[in-house]
Amino acid sequence: MSVYVDIEKRLGSFFLKVRLEAENETMALLGASGCGKSMTLKCIAGIEKPDRGCIVVDGVTLFDSENHIDLPPQERRVGLMFQNYALFPNMTVLQNIRAGASREKNRTVREAKVRQVMDRFELAELAGHYPAQLSGGQQQRVALARILVSDPRLLLLDEPFSALDSHLRFRLEQDVRKVLRSFEGTTLLVSHDRDEVFRMADSVVVMNHGSVDVCGRKKEVFAHPKTKAAAILTGCKNISPLKPCGDNTAIALDWGIKLTTAEPIGHATHLGIRMHDICHGAGENSVSCRVVEELENPFSYTVMLCPKEADCKVPIGWELDKETWHTLRAEELLIHLPPQAIVLLEDK
Amino acid sequence: MDWFPLINSLRIAAISTFIIFFAGIFAAYYIAKAPRVIKGILDVVLTLPLVLPPTVVGYLLLRVLGPKRLIGAWFLSVFELKLTMTWWSAVFATVVVIFPLMYRTARGAFESFDETLAYSAQTLGLSNTYIFWRIRMPYCKQGILAGTVLAFARALGEYGATSMIAGYTPGRTATISTTVYQLWRTNDDVRAFQWVMVNLAISFVVLLAVNLLEKRHAAK
């Protein structure tokens, strides 16, 4: 079970150039809106045609521009779930599932499959309902059931939770995770929510302006984002351009301070540190700061700090739990930025 | 009372509506998918009869279908068939005049179609024919139905082009609208009024039907 995609497509001034390989796993495509994530899925599903390249799933070539292979979507067996679930509004839940099973030509087998998937997704009670009568969560369940009954080799989920209320998302995410665990092929998940990606995926591809910025195992990508776009998308809020002044030292230009890093600066153009990786008190890279602003979150504080006696253009955000901030609260503070917590980034 | 004009009007309207139902949907479906420039040009050409005076449409039709003109002369020599001044000649006029109504409403309906439905149907393995008849058409049903009924109503009321191409021969080519004009011209006010009432009644029923259809759709 594997997926190999290497495609190029020009759309006006936008150029999509994606290369990715996935095993039998859940791979997330993480990127800002308009970076080409959804277009990539559409190309794999056969709805859009790439200008050049090839797409191979489980050893079957779906698209190959050099050998003029371009299977129609009907023959690709790639299940694509749209953001809005795309349930057929004129059909009941049962009819929608039956439509999904249409590849199976044997009537008895088809009906058995439909019944099985209806049971598995607990849809028996909703069988006669129309999509407009269902809640967002129920619609998603029907959409997933309809795709799985079509027996796909590859599952593509385009922002599966974006149409749902936030309180529903968490619960439904668990359901989808369960389904993905039992699915025997590869799943590509498009998302711009880093938490969702971290919980659901095994590996992550960060996309930026139509091309792949970083890809790797999710923990690796989150710990060492490597590029500015990847750092932003994985939730690193403090990012500053840097000016190198040694193998392991650089000036963070936005904050006006000199910092020592654990890794050599190399070709890095930016450095970053996550808001909760900043420590209180003395230590390596310690800075005396002025509190510019304190923002209260439901379960934490974000304190905006500007280094004293420095040319500080952008304050540094520090996130800490409420109790700690209540004991520390002051106009001025000493913090330190541990060198191993500083990530070095390139701006591609 | 001689009911011929009513029957003639109804059959002309029914045949024309039947023809433009398919022609309008076909044109709307393919033009909605066409490249922008072609779409713009075809759109103007096909909508033109909606804004042209019916007499201009009638004139243009006579220019091609008349017994001494290109198509008319050919039919006359090959099939010995005169295309003008028969009851079904009015179908040519009506079809041209009501085509834009069907085409535009159908196109509006197709353009409001959520294309992701067709995409996901394709990825589920459903054929394009199935998608058109079982997903796209039901989705656009209301717009297409409204267009059909409106086109039928307009066909019943067609006067200008019809009178030019089919003329007014009582018992042969007379329609409600040409009869009303003829009766009024000959000062037969009583019978003219009767036909006006007949026409009003039919139009009332048709528009009532449209409204009821829309209500039922909204309730569902």
Coordinates of C-alpha atoms in Angstrom, one line a residue:
Chain A
M1 CA 0.0 0.0 0.0
S2 CA 1.7 3.2 -1.1
V3 CA 1.1 6.4 -2.9
Y4 CA 3.5 8.3 -5.1
V5 CA 2.6 11.7 -6.4
D6 CA 4.8 14.0 -8.5
I7 CA 2.8 16.6 -10.4
E8 CA 3.0 20.1 -11.8
K9 CA 0.2 22.3 -12.8
R10 CA 0.1 26.0 -13.8
L11 CA -3.1 28.0 -13.0
G12 CA -2.6 31.6 -14.1
S13 CA 0.2 33.0 -11.9
F14 CA 0.0 30.1 -9.5
F15 CA 2.3 27.2 -9.9
L16 CA 1.6 23.9 -8.2
K17 CA 4.6 21.6 -7.9
V18 CA 4.1 18.7 -5.5
R19 CA 6.1 15.6 -4.8
L20 CA 5.1 13.3 -2.0
E21 CA 5.3 9.7 -1.1
A22 CA 3.2 8.0 1.5
E23 CA 3.1 4.5 2.9
N24 CA 0.1 2.8 4.6
E25 CA -0.4 5.7 6.9
T26 CA -2.2 8.9 7.5
M27 CA -0.4 11.8 5.9
A28 CA -1.5 15.4 6.5
L29 CA -1.1 18.2 4.1
L30 CA -0.7 21.3 6.2
G31 CA -0.8 24.7 4.7
A32 CA -2.4 28.2 4.6
S33 CA -5.5 28.6 2.5
G34 CA -4.8 28.9 -1.2
C35 CA -1.5 27.0 -1.0
G36 CA -2.7 24.3 -3.3
K37 CA -3.6 21.6 -0.8
S38 CA -7.1 21.0 -2.2
M39 CA -5.9 21.3 -5.8
T40 CA -3.4 18.5 -5.1
L41 CA -6.3 16.3 -3.8
K42 CA -8.4 17.1 -6.9
C43 CA -5.5 16.1 -9.2
I44 CA -5.1 12.8 -7.4
A45 CA -8.8 12.1 -7.6
G46 CA -8.8 12.9 -11.3
I47 CA -11.1 15.9 -11.1
E48 CA -8.3 18.3 -12.2
K49 CA -5.6 17.3 -14.7
P50 CA -2.0 18.1 -13.9
D51 CA 0.1 19.5 -16.8
R52 CA 2.9 17.1 -16.1
G53 CA 3.9 14.3 -13.8
C54 CA 2.6 11.0 -12.5
I55 CA 0.4 9.5 -9.8
V56 CA 0.8 5.9 -8.7
V57 CA -1.4 4.3 -6.0
D58 CA -0.6 0.7 -4.9
G59 CA 1.4 0.1 -8.1
V60 CA -1.5 1.2 -10.3
T61 CA -0.6 4.2 -12.5
L62 CA -3.6 6.7 -12.3
F63 CA -1.9 9.4 -14.2
D64 CA 1.3 9.6 -16.3
S65 CA 1.8 12.5 -18.7
E66 CA 4.7 10.8 -20.5
N67 CA 2.8 7.6 -21.3
H68 CA -0.5 9.4 -21.8
I69 CA -2.2 7.6 -19.0
D70 CA -5.1 9.6 -17.4
L71 CA -7.7 7.3 -15.8
P72 CA -11.1 9.0 -15.3
P73 CA -12.1 9.5 -11.7
Q74 CA -14.6 6.7 -11.9
E75 CA -11.8 4.2 -12.5
R76 CA -9.3 5.5 -10.0
R77 CA -10.9 4.2 -6.8
V78 CA -9.8 7.2 -4.9
G79 CA -12.3 8.3 -2.3
L80 CA -12.5 12.1 -1.9
M81 CA -14.5 13.7 0.9
F82 CA -15.2 17.4 0.4
Q83 CA -15.4 20.0 3.0
N84 CA -19.2 20.2 2.6
Y85 CA -19.5 16.4 2.3
A86 CA -21.3 16.7 -1.0
L87 CA -24.2 14.4 -0.1
F88 CA -26.7 14.1 -2.9
P89 CA -29.6 16.3 -1.6
N90 CA -32.3 14.6 -3.6
M91 CA -31.5 11.2 -2.2
T92 CA -32.0 9.7 1.2
V93 CA -29.2 8.4 3.4
L94 CA -29.8 4.9 2.1
Q95 CA -29.9 6.0 -1.5
N96 CA -26.7 8.0 -1.0
I97 CA -24.9 4.9 0.4
R98 CA -26.3 2.8 -2.5
A99 CA -25.0 5.3 -5.0
G100 CA -21.5 4.9 -3.3
A101 CA -21.7 1.2 -3.8
S102 CA -22.5 1.3 -7.5
R103 CA -19.1 -0.1 -8.6
E104 CA -20.2 -3.4 -7.2
K105 CA -22.2 -4.9 -10.1
N106 CA -23.6 -8.0 -8.2
R107 CA -26.8 -6.9 -6.6
T108 CA -26.7 -9.3 -3.7
V109 CA -23.1 -8.5 -2.8
R110 CA -23.9 -4.7 -3.2
E111 CA -26.9 -4.9 -0.8
A112 CA -24.8 -6.8 1.7
K113 CA -22.1 -4.2 1.6
V114 CA -24.6 -1.4 2.0
R115 CA -26.2 -3.1 5.0
Q116 CA -22.8 -3.8 6.6
V117 CA -21.7 -0.2 6.2
M118 CA -25.1 1.1 7.5
D119 CA -24.6 -1.0 10.6
R120 CA -21.0 0.0 11.1
F121 CA -21.8 3.7 11.0
E122 CA -25.0 3.3 12.9
L123 CA -27.1 4.8 10.1
A124 CA -30.1 2.4 10.3
E125 CA -32.3 5.0 12.0
L126 CA -31.3 7.7 9.5
A127 CA -31.8 5.6 6.4
G128 CA -34.9 7.4 5.2
H129 CA -33.7 10.9 6.0
Y130 CA -32.6 13.5 3.5
P131 CA -29.2 15.2 3.9
A132 CA -30.9 18.5 4.7
Q133 CA -32.5 16.9 7.8
L134 CA -29.2 15.7 9.2
S135 CA -26.8 17.5 11.6
G136 CA -23.3 18.3 10.5
G137 CA -21.9 15.3 12.3
Q138 CA -24.4 12.9 10.9
Q139 CA -23.7 14.3 7.4
Q140 CA -20.0 13.6 7.9
R141 CA -20.8 10.0 9.0
V142 CA -22.9 9.4 5.9
A143 CA -20.2 10.9 3.7
L144 CA -17.5 8.6 5.2
A145 CA -19.7 5.6 5.0
R146 CA -20.5 6.4 1.3
I147 CA -16.9 6.6 0.5
L148 CA -15.8 3.5 2.3
V149 CA -18.6 1.4 0.7
S150 CA -17.1 2.4 -2.7
D151 CA -14.0 0.4 -1.7
P152 CA -11.3 3.0 -2.3
R153 CA -7.6 2.3 -2.5
L154 CA -6.8 5.8 -1.2
L155 CA -8.8 8.1 1.0
L156 CA -8.6 11.9 0.6
L157 CA -10.1 14.1 3.3
D158 CA -10.4 17.8 2.5
E159 CA -10.7 19.8 5.7
P160 CA -13.1 17.2 7.2
F161 CA -14.0 19.2 10.3
S162 CA -14.1 22.7 9.0
A163 CA -17.9 22.7 8.4
L164 CA -18.6 21.7 12.0
D165 CA -19.1 23.6 15.2
S166 CA -16.0 23.6 17.3
H167 CA -17.6 21.6 20.2
L168 CA -18.4 18.8 17.8
R169 CA -15.1 18.7 16.2
F170 CA -13.2 17.0 19.0
R171 CA -15.8 14.2 19.3
L172 CA -16.0 13.6 15.6
E173 CA -12.3 13.6 15.3
Q174 CA -12.2 10.6 17.5
D175 CA -14.7 8.8 15.3
V176 CA -12.8 9.6 12.2
R177 CA -9.5 8.5 13.8
K178 CA -11.1 5.2 14.6
V179 CA -12.2 4.8 11.0
L180 CA -8.8 5.7 9.6
R181 CA -7.1 3.2 11.9
S182 CA -9.2 0.4 10.4
F183 CA -8.8 1.6 6.9
E184 CA -6.2 -0.5 5.1
G185 CA -4.9 2.1 2.6
T186 CA -3.3 5.4 2.7
T187 CA -5.1 8.5 3.9
L188 CA -4.2 12.0 2.8
L189 CA -5.7 14.6 5.1
V190 CA -5.8 18.3 4.2
S191 CA -6.0 20.7 7.1
H192 CA -4.8 24.0 8.4
D193 CA -5.3 23.1 12.0
R194 CA -2.0 22.0 13.6
D195 CA -3.6 20.3 16.6
E196 CA -5.9 18.3 14.4
V197 CA -2.9 17.3 12.2
F198 CA -0.8 16.3 15.2
R199 CA -3.5 14.1 16.7
M200 CA -4.5 12.4 13.5
A201 CA -1.5 12.1 11.2
D202 CA 1.6 10.0 11.2
S203 CA 3.5 12.2 8.8
V204 CA 3.2 15.8 7.7
V205 CA 3.7 17.6 4.5
V206 CA 3.9 21.4 4.8
M207 CA 2.8 23.2 1.7
N208 CA 3.6 26.8 0.9
H209 CA 2.6 28.7 -2.3
G210 CA 2.0 25.6 -4.3
S211 CA 5.1 23.6 -3.4
V212 CA 6.2 21.3 -0.6
D213 CA 8.2 23.1 2.0
V214 CA 8.9 20.4 4.5
C215 CA 7.9 16.8 4.9
G216 CA 8.6 14.1 7.5
R217 CA 7.3 12.3 10.5
K218 CA 5.0 14.6 12.4
K219 CA 7.1 14.8 15.6
E220 CA 10.2 15.6 13.7
V221 CA 8.4 18.3 11.7
F222 CA 6.9 19.9 14.8
A223 CA 10.2 19.8 16.7
H224 CA 12.3 21.0 13.8
P225 CA 10.1 22.9 11.3
K226 CA 13.1 24.0 9.2
T227 CA 11.3 26.7 7.2
K228 CA 9.5 29.8 8.3
A229 CA 6.2 28.6 6.8
A230 CA 6.4 25.3 8.5
A231 CA 7.2 27.0 11.8
I232 CA 4.2 29.3 11.5
L233 CA 1.9 26.5 10.5
T234 CA 3.0 24.3 13.3
G235 CA 2.2 27.1 15.7
C236 CA 5.4 28.8 16.4
K237 CA 4.4 32.4 17.2
N238 CA 7.7 34.0 18.0
I239 CA 9.7 34.3 14.7
S240 CA 12.4 36.9 14.0
P241 CA 14.8 37.5 11.1
L242 CA 18.3 36.9 12.2
K243 CA 21.8 38.3 11.6
P244 CA 24.5 35.7 12.1
C245 CA 27.5 36.7 14.3
G246 CA 29.2 33.4 14.8
D247 CA 28.7 29.7 14.3
N248 CA 26.2 29.5 17.1
T249 CA 25.2 33.1 17.8
A250 CA 23.0 35.4 16.0
I251 CA 21.1 38.7 16.6
A252 CA 17.3 38.4 16.5
L253 CA 16.6 41.6 14.6
D254 CA 12.9 42.0 15.7
W255 CA 13.8 41.7 19.3
G256 CA 17.2 43.4 19.3
I257 CA 19.0 40.7 21.3
K258 CA 21.9 38.4 20.8
L259 CA 21.1 34.7 21.2
T260 CA 23.2 31.5 21.4
T261 CA 21.7 28.5 19.5
A262 CA 22.3 24.8 20.1
E263 CA 22.5 24.1 16.3
P264 CA 24.9 26.0 14.0
I265 CA 23.3 28.9 12.2
G266 CA 24.2 27.7 8.7
H267 CA 21.9 29.1 6.1
A268 CA 19.1 30.0 8.5
T269 CA 17.5 33.4 7.9
H270 CA 15.1 33.3 10.8
L271 CA 14.9 31.9 14.3
G272 CA 11.9 31.1 16.3
I273 CA 10.9 29.9 19.8
R274 CA 7.5 28.6 20.8
M275 CA 5.6 30.7 23.4
H276 CA 5.6 28.0 26.0
D277 CA 9.4 27.1 25.6
I278 CA 10.5 30.4 27.2
C279 CA 11.6 30.0 30.9
H280 CA 11.6 32.3 33.8
G281 CA 14.7 33.4 35.6
A282 CA 18.4 33.3 34.9
G283 CA 20.0 30.9 32.4
E284 CA 21.6 30.9 29.0
N285 CA 20.3 33.6 26.7
S286 CA 18.7 35.5 29.6
V287 CA 17.1 38.8 28.9
S288 CA 15.6 41.4 31.1
C289 CA 12.2 42.4 29.8
R290 CA 9.5 44.9 30.2
V291 CA 5.9 43.6 30.2
V292 CA 4.1 45.3 27.3
E293 CA 0.8 43.6 27.6
E294 CA -0.8 40.6 29.3
L295 CA -3.5 38.7 27.5
E296 CA -5.8 36.4 29.5
N297 CA -6.7 33.1 27.7
P298 CA -9.2 30.6 29.2
F299 CA -6.5 28.5 30.8
S300 CA -3.3 30.5 30.5
Y301 CA -1.8 33.9 30.1
T302 CA 0.1 35.2 27.1
V303 CA 2.5 37.9 28.3
M304 CA 4.0 40.2 25.7
L305 CA 7.6 41.1 26.5
C306 CA 10.1 43.6 25.1
P307 CA 13.8 43.2 25.9
K308 CA 15.0 46.2 27.9
E309 CA 17.7 48.5 26.5
A310 CA 17.3 47.0 23.1
D311 CA 15.8 48.0 19.8
C312 CA 12.6 45.9 20.1
K313 CA 10.3 46.1 17.1
V314 CA 8.1 43.1 17.9
P315 CA 7.4 41.9 21.4
I316 CA 8.1 38.3 22.3
G317 CA 5.0 36.2 23.4
W318 CA 5.4 34.0 26.5
E319 CA 2.6 31.6 27.4
L320 CA 2.4 30.3 31.0
D321 CA -0.3 28.9 33.2
K322 CA -2.5 31.1 35.3
E323 CA -1.1 30.2 38.7
T324 CA 2.5 30.7 37.7
W325 CA 1.7 34.1 36.3
H326 CA -0.1 35.1 39.4
T327 CA 3.0 34.5 41.5
L328 CA 5.4 36.1 39.0
R329 CA 3.3 39.1 37.8
A330 CA 5.6 42.2 37.6
E331 CA 6.4 45.2 35.4
E332 CA 9.8 43.8 34.6
L333 CA 11.0 40.2 34.4
L334 CA 14.1 38.2 33.8
I335 CA 13.5 35.3 31.3
H336 CA 15.8 33.0 29.3
L337 CA 15.4 31.4 25.9
P338 CA 17.0 27.9 26.2
P339 CA 19.3 27.4 23.1
Q340 CA 17.9 23.9 22.4
A341 CA 14.4 25.4 22.2
I342 CA 15.4 27.9 19.5
V343 CA 14.5 26.6 16.0
L344 CA 16.5 27.8 13.0
L345 CA 14.5 28.5 9.9
E346 CA 15.0 29.2 6.2
D347 CA 12.6 31.4 4.3
K348 CA 12.0 29.6 1.1
Chain B
M1 CA -68.4 29.5 -30.3
D2 CA -65.7 28.0 -32.5
W3 CA -62.9 26.6 -30.3
F4 CA -60.4 26.2 -33.1
P5 CA -58.1 29.1 -32.0
L6 CA -57.8 27.6 -28.5
I7 CA -56.9 24.2 -29.7
N8 CA -54.5 25.6 -32.2
S9 CA -52.8 27.9 -29.7
L10 CA -52.5 25.0 -27.2
R11 CA -51.0 22.6 -29.7
I12 CA -48.5 25.1 -31.0
A13 CA -47.5 26.0 -27.5
A14 CA -47.2 22.4 -26.5
I15 CA -45.0 21.4 -29.5
S16 CA -42.8 24.4 -29.1
T17 CA -42.3 23.9 -25.4
F18 CA -41.5 20.2 -26.0
I19 CA -38.8 21.2 -28.5
I20 CA -37.2 24.0 -26.4
F21 CA -37.3 21.9 -23.3
F22 CA -34.6 19.7 -24.8
A23 CA -32.9 22.3 -26.9
G24 CA -32.7 24.8 -24.0
I25 CA -31.3 22.3 -21.5
F26 CA -28.8 21.0 -24.1
A27 CA -27.6 24.5 -24.9
A28 CA -27.6 25.6 -21.3
Y29 CA -25.6 22.6 -20.2
Y30 CA -22.9 22.9 -22.8
I31 CA -22.7 26.7 -22.8
A32 CA -22.3 26.8 -19.0
K33 CA -19.2 24.7 -19.5
A34 CA -17.8 26.5 -22.5
P35 CA -14.7 28.9 -22.4
R36 CA -15.6 32.4 -21.4
V37 CA -15.3 34.1 -24.9
I38 CA -17.5 31.5 -26.7
K39 CA -19.9 31.6 -23.8
G40 CA -20.3 35.4 -24.0
I41 CA -20.9 35.3 -27.8
L42 CA -23.4 32.4 -27.8
D43 CA -25.1 33.9 -24.8
V44 CA -25.8 37.1 -26.7
V45 CA -26.9 35.4 -29.9
L46 CA -29.2 33.0 -28.1
T47 CA -30.8 35.7 -25.9
L48 CA -31.3 38.1 -28.8
P49 CA -34.9 36.9 -29.6
L50 CA -35.9 38.0 -26.1
V51 CA -35.2 41.6 -26.8
L52 CA -35.9 41.8 -30.5
P53 CA -39.4 43.0 -31.6
P54 CA -41.4 39.9 -32.7
T55 CA -41.9 41.5 -36.1
V56 CA -38.1 41.5 -36.6
V57 CA -38.0 37.8 -35.7
G58 CA -40.9 37.2 -38.1
Y59 CA -39.1 39.1 -40.8
L60 CA -35.9 37.2 -40.3
L61 CA -37.8 33.9 -40.3
L62 CA -39.6 34.8 -43.6
R63 CA -36.2 35.7 -45.0
V64 CA -35.0 32.0 -44.7
L65 CA -38.3 30.0 -44.6
G66 CA -40.3 31.9 -47.3
P67 CA -41.1 30.0 -50.5
K68 CA -38.6 31.9 -52.5
R69 CA -35.9 31.9 -49.9
L70 CA -33.0 29.5 -49.2
I71 CA -34.5 26.9 -46.9
G72 CA -38.1 27.5 -47.9
A73 CA -37.4 27.1 -51.6
W74 CA -35.4 23.9 -51.0
F75 CA -38.3 22.3 -49.0
L76 CA -40.7 23.4 -51.7
S77 CA -38.7 21.8 -54.5
V78 CA -37.7 18.6 -52.7
F79 CA -40.7 17.8 -50.5
E80 CA -43.3 20.1 -52.2
L81 CA -43.8 21.5 -48.7
K82 CA -44.6 25.1 -48.0
L83 CA -43.1 26.1 -44.7
T84 CA -45.2 29.3 -44.2
M85 CA -48.9 29.9 -43.8
T86 CA -49.8 26.6 -42.2
W87 CA -50.8 26.1 -38.6
W88 CA -47.4 24.5 -37.7
S89 CA -45.5 27.4 -39.3
A90 CA -46.2 29.2 -36.0
V91 CA -44.1 26.6 -34.2
F92 CA -41.0 28.1 -35.9
A93 CA -41.9 31.5 -34.6
T94 CA -42.8 30.4 -31.1
V95 CA -39.7 28.2 -30.8
V96 CA -37.4 31.1 -31.6
V97 CA -39.2 33.5 -29.3
I98 CA -39.4 31.3 -26.2
F99 CA -36.1 29.6 -26.6
P100 CA -34.2 32.3 -24.6
L101 CA -36.6 31.9 -21.7
M102 CA -35.9 28.3 -21.3
Y103 CA -32.2 28.6 -22.1
R104 CA -31.7 31.4 -19.5
T105 CA -33.6 29.8 -16.7
A106 CA -32.0 26.4 -17.3
R107 CA -28.5 28.0 -17.4
G108 CA -29.2 29.9 -14.2
A109 CA -30.2 26.6 -12.6
F110 CA -27.1 24.8 -13.9
E111 CA -24.8 27.5 -12.8
S112 CA -26.2 27.3 -9.2
F113 CA -25.4 23.6 -9.2
D114 CA -22.8 22.6 -6.6
E115 CA -20.1 21.1 -8.8
T116 CA -18.6 19.2 -5.8
L117 CA -21.7 16.9 -6.1
A118 CA -20.7 15.9 -9.6
Y119 CA -17.0 15.5 -8.6
S120 CA -17.7 13.3 -5.6
A121 CA -20.2 11.2 -7.7
Q122 CA -17.4 10.7 -10.2
T123 CA -14.9 9.6 -7.6
L124 CA -17.6 7.1 -6.3
G125 CA -17.6 5.6 -9.8
L126 CA -21.0 6.9 -11.0
S127 CA -21.2 7.4 -14.8
N128 CA -21.6 10.9 -16.2
T129 CA -25.0 10.0 -17.6
Y130 CA -26.2 8.9 -14.2
I131 CA -24.8 12.1 -12.7
F132 CA -26.7 14.2 -15.3
W133 CA -30.1 12.6 -14.9
R134 CA -30.0 11.5 -11.3
I135 CA -28.1 14.3 -9.6
R136 CA -27.8 17.4 -11.7
M137 CA -31.3 17.4 -13.2
P138 CA -33.1 16.8 -9.9
Y139 CA -31.0 19.5 -8.3
C140 CA -32.0 22.0 -11.0
K141 CA -35.5 20.7 -11.3
Q142 CA -37.2 23.8 -9.9
G143 CA -35.5 26.2 -12.2
I144 CA -36.0 24.0 -15.3
L145 CA -39.7 23.5 -14.4
A146 CA -40.2 27.2 -13.9
G147 CA -38.5 27.9 -17.2
T148 CA -40.7 25.4 -19.0
V149 CA -44.0 26.7 -17.6
L150 CA -43.0 30.3 -18.4
A151 CA -42.0 29.4 -21.9
F152 CA -45.3 27.6 -22.4
A153 CA -47.2 30.7 -21.2
R154 CA -45.2 33.0 -23.4
A155 CA -45.8 30.6 -26.4
L156 CA -49.6 30.9 -25.9
G157 CA -49.3 34.6 -26.1
E158 CA -47.0 34.8 -29.1
Y159 CA -48.5 37.2 -31.7
G160 CA -46.1 39.2 -33.8
A161 CA -43.9 36.6 -35.5
T162 CA -46.7 34.1 -35.6
S163 CA -49.0 36.4 -37.5
M164 CA -46.2 37.1 -40.0
I165 CA -45.2 33.5 -40.7
A166 CA -48.6 31.7 -40.3
G167 CA -51.0 34.6 -41.0
Y168 CA -54.6 34.5 -39.9
T169 CA -56.9 32.0 -41.6
P170 CA -60.0 31.2 -39.6
G171 CA -60.2 27.4 -38.9
R172 CA -56.6 26.9 -40.3
T173 CA -54.0 29.1 -38.7
A174 CA -55.9 31.3 -36.3
T175 CA -54.6 31.4 -32.7
I176 CA -56.1 33.1 -29.7
S177 CA -53.9 36.2 -30.1
T178 CA -54.4 36.6 -33.8
T179 CA -58.2 36.0 -33.4
V180 CA -58.5 38.7 -30.7
Y181 CA -56.8 41.2 -33.1
Q182 CA -58.9 40.1 -36.0
L183 CA -62.2 40.4 -34.0
W184 CA -61.2 43.7 -32.6
R185 CA -60.3 45.0 -36.1
T186 CA -63.7 43.9 -37.4
N187 CA -65.5 45.6 -34.5
D188 CA -66.8 42.3 -33.1
D189 CA -66.3 43.4 -29.5
V190 CA -68.4 40.8 -27.8
R191 CA -66.4 37.8 -29.3
A192 CA -63.1 39.6 -28.8
F193 CA -63.9 40.0 -25.2
Q194 CA -64.7 36.3 -24.9
W195 CA -61.3 35.3 -26.2
V196 CA -59.6 37.9 -24.0
M197 CA -61.3 36.2 -21.0
V198 CA -60.2 32.7 -22.2
N199 CA -56.7 33.9 -22.6
L200 CA -56.7 35.5 -19.1
A201 CA -58.1 32.3 -17.6
I202 CA -55.4 30.2 -19.1
S203 CA -52.6 32.5 -18.1
F204 CA -54.0 32.7 -14.6
V205 CA -54.0 29.0 -14.2
V206 CA -50.5 28.6 -15.6
L207 CA -49.0 31.2 -13.2
L208 CA -51.0 29.7 -10.3
A209 CA -49.4 26.4 -11.1
V210 CA -45.9 27.9 -11.0
N211 CA -46.6 29.5 -7.6
L212 CA -48.0 26.2 -6.2
L213 CA -45.0 24.3 -7.5
E214 CA -42.6 26.7 -5.8
K215 CA -44.5 26.6 -2.6
R216 CA -44.5 22.8 -2.5
H217 CA -40.8 22.9 -3.2
A218 CA -40.2 25.3 -0.4
A219 CA -42.3 23.2 2.1
K220 CA -40.2 20.1 1.3

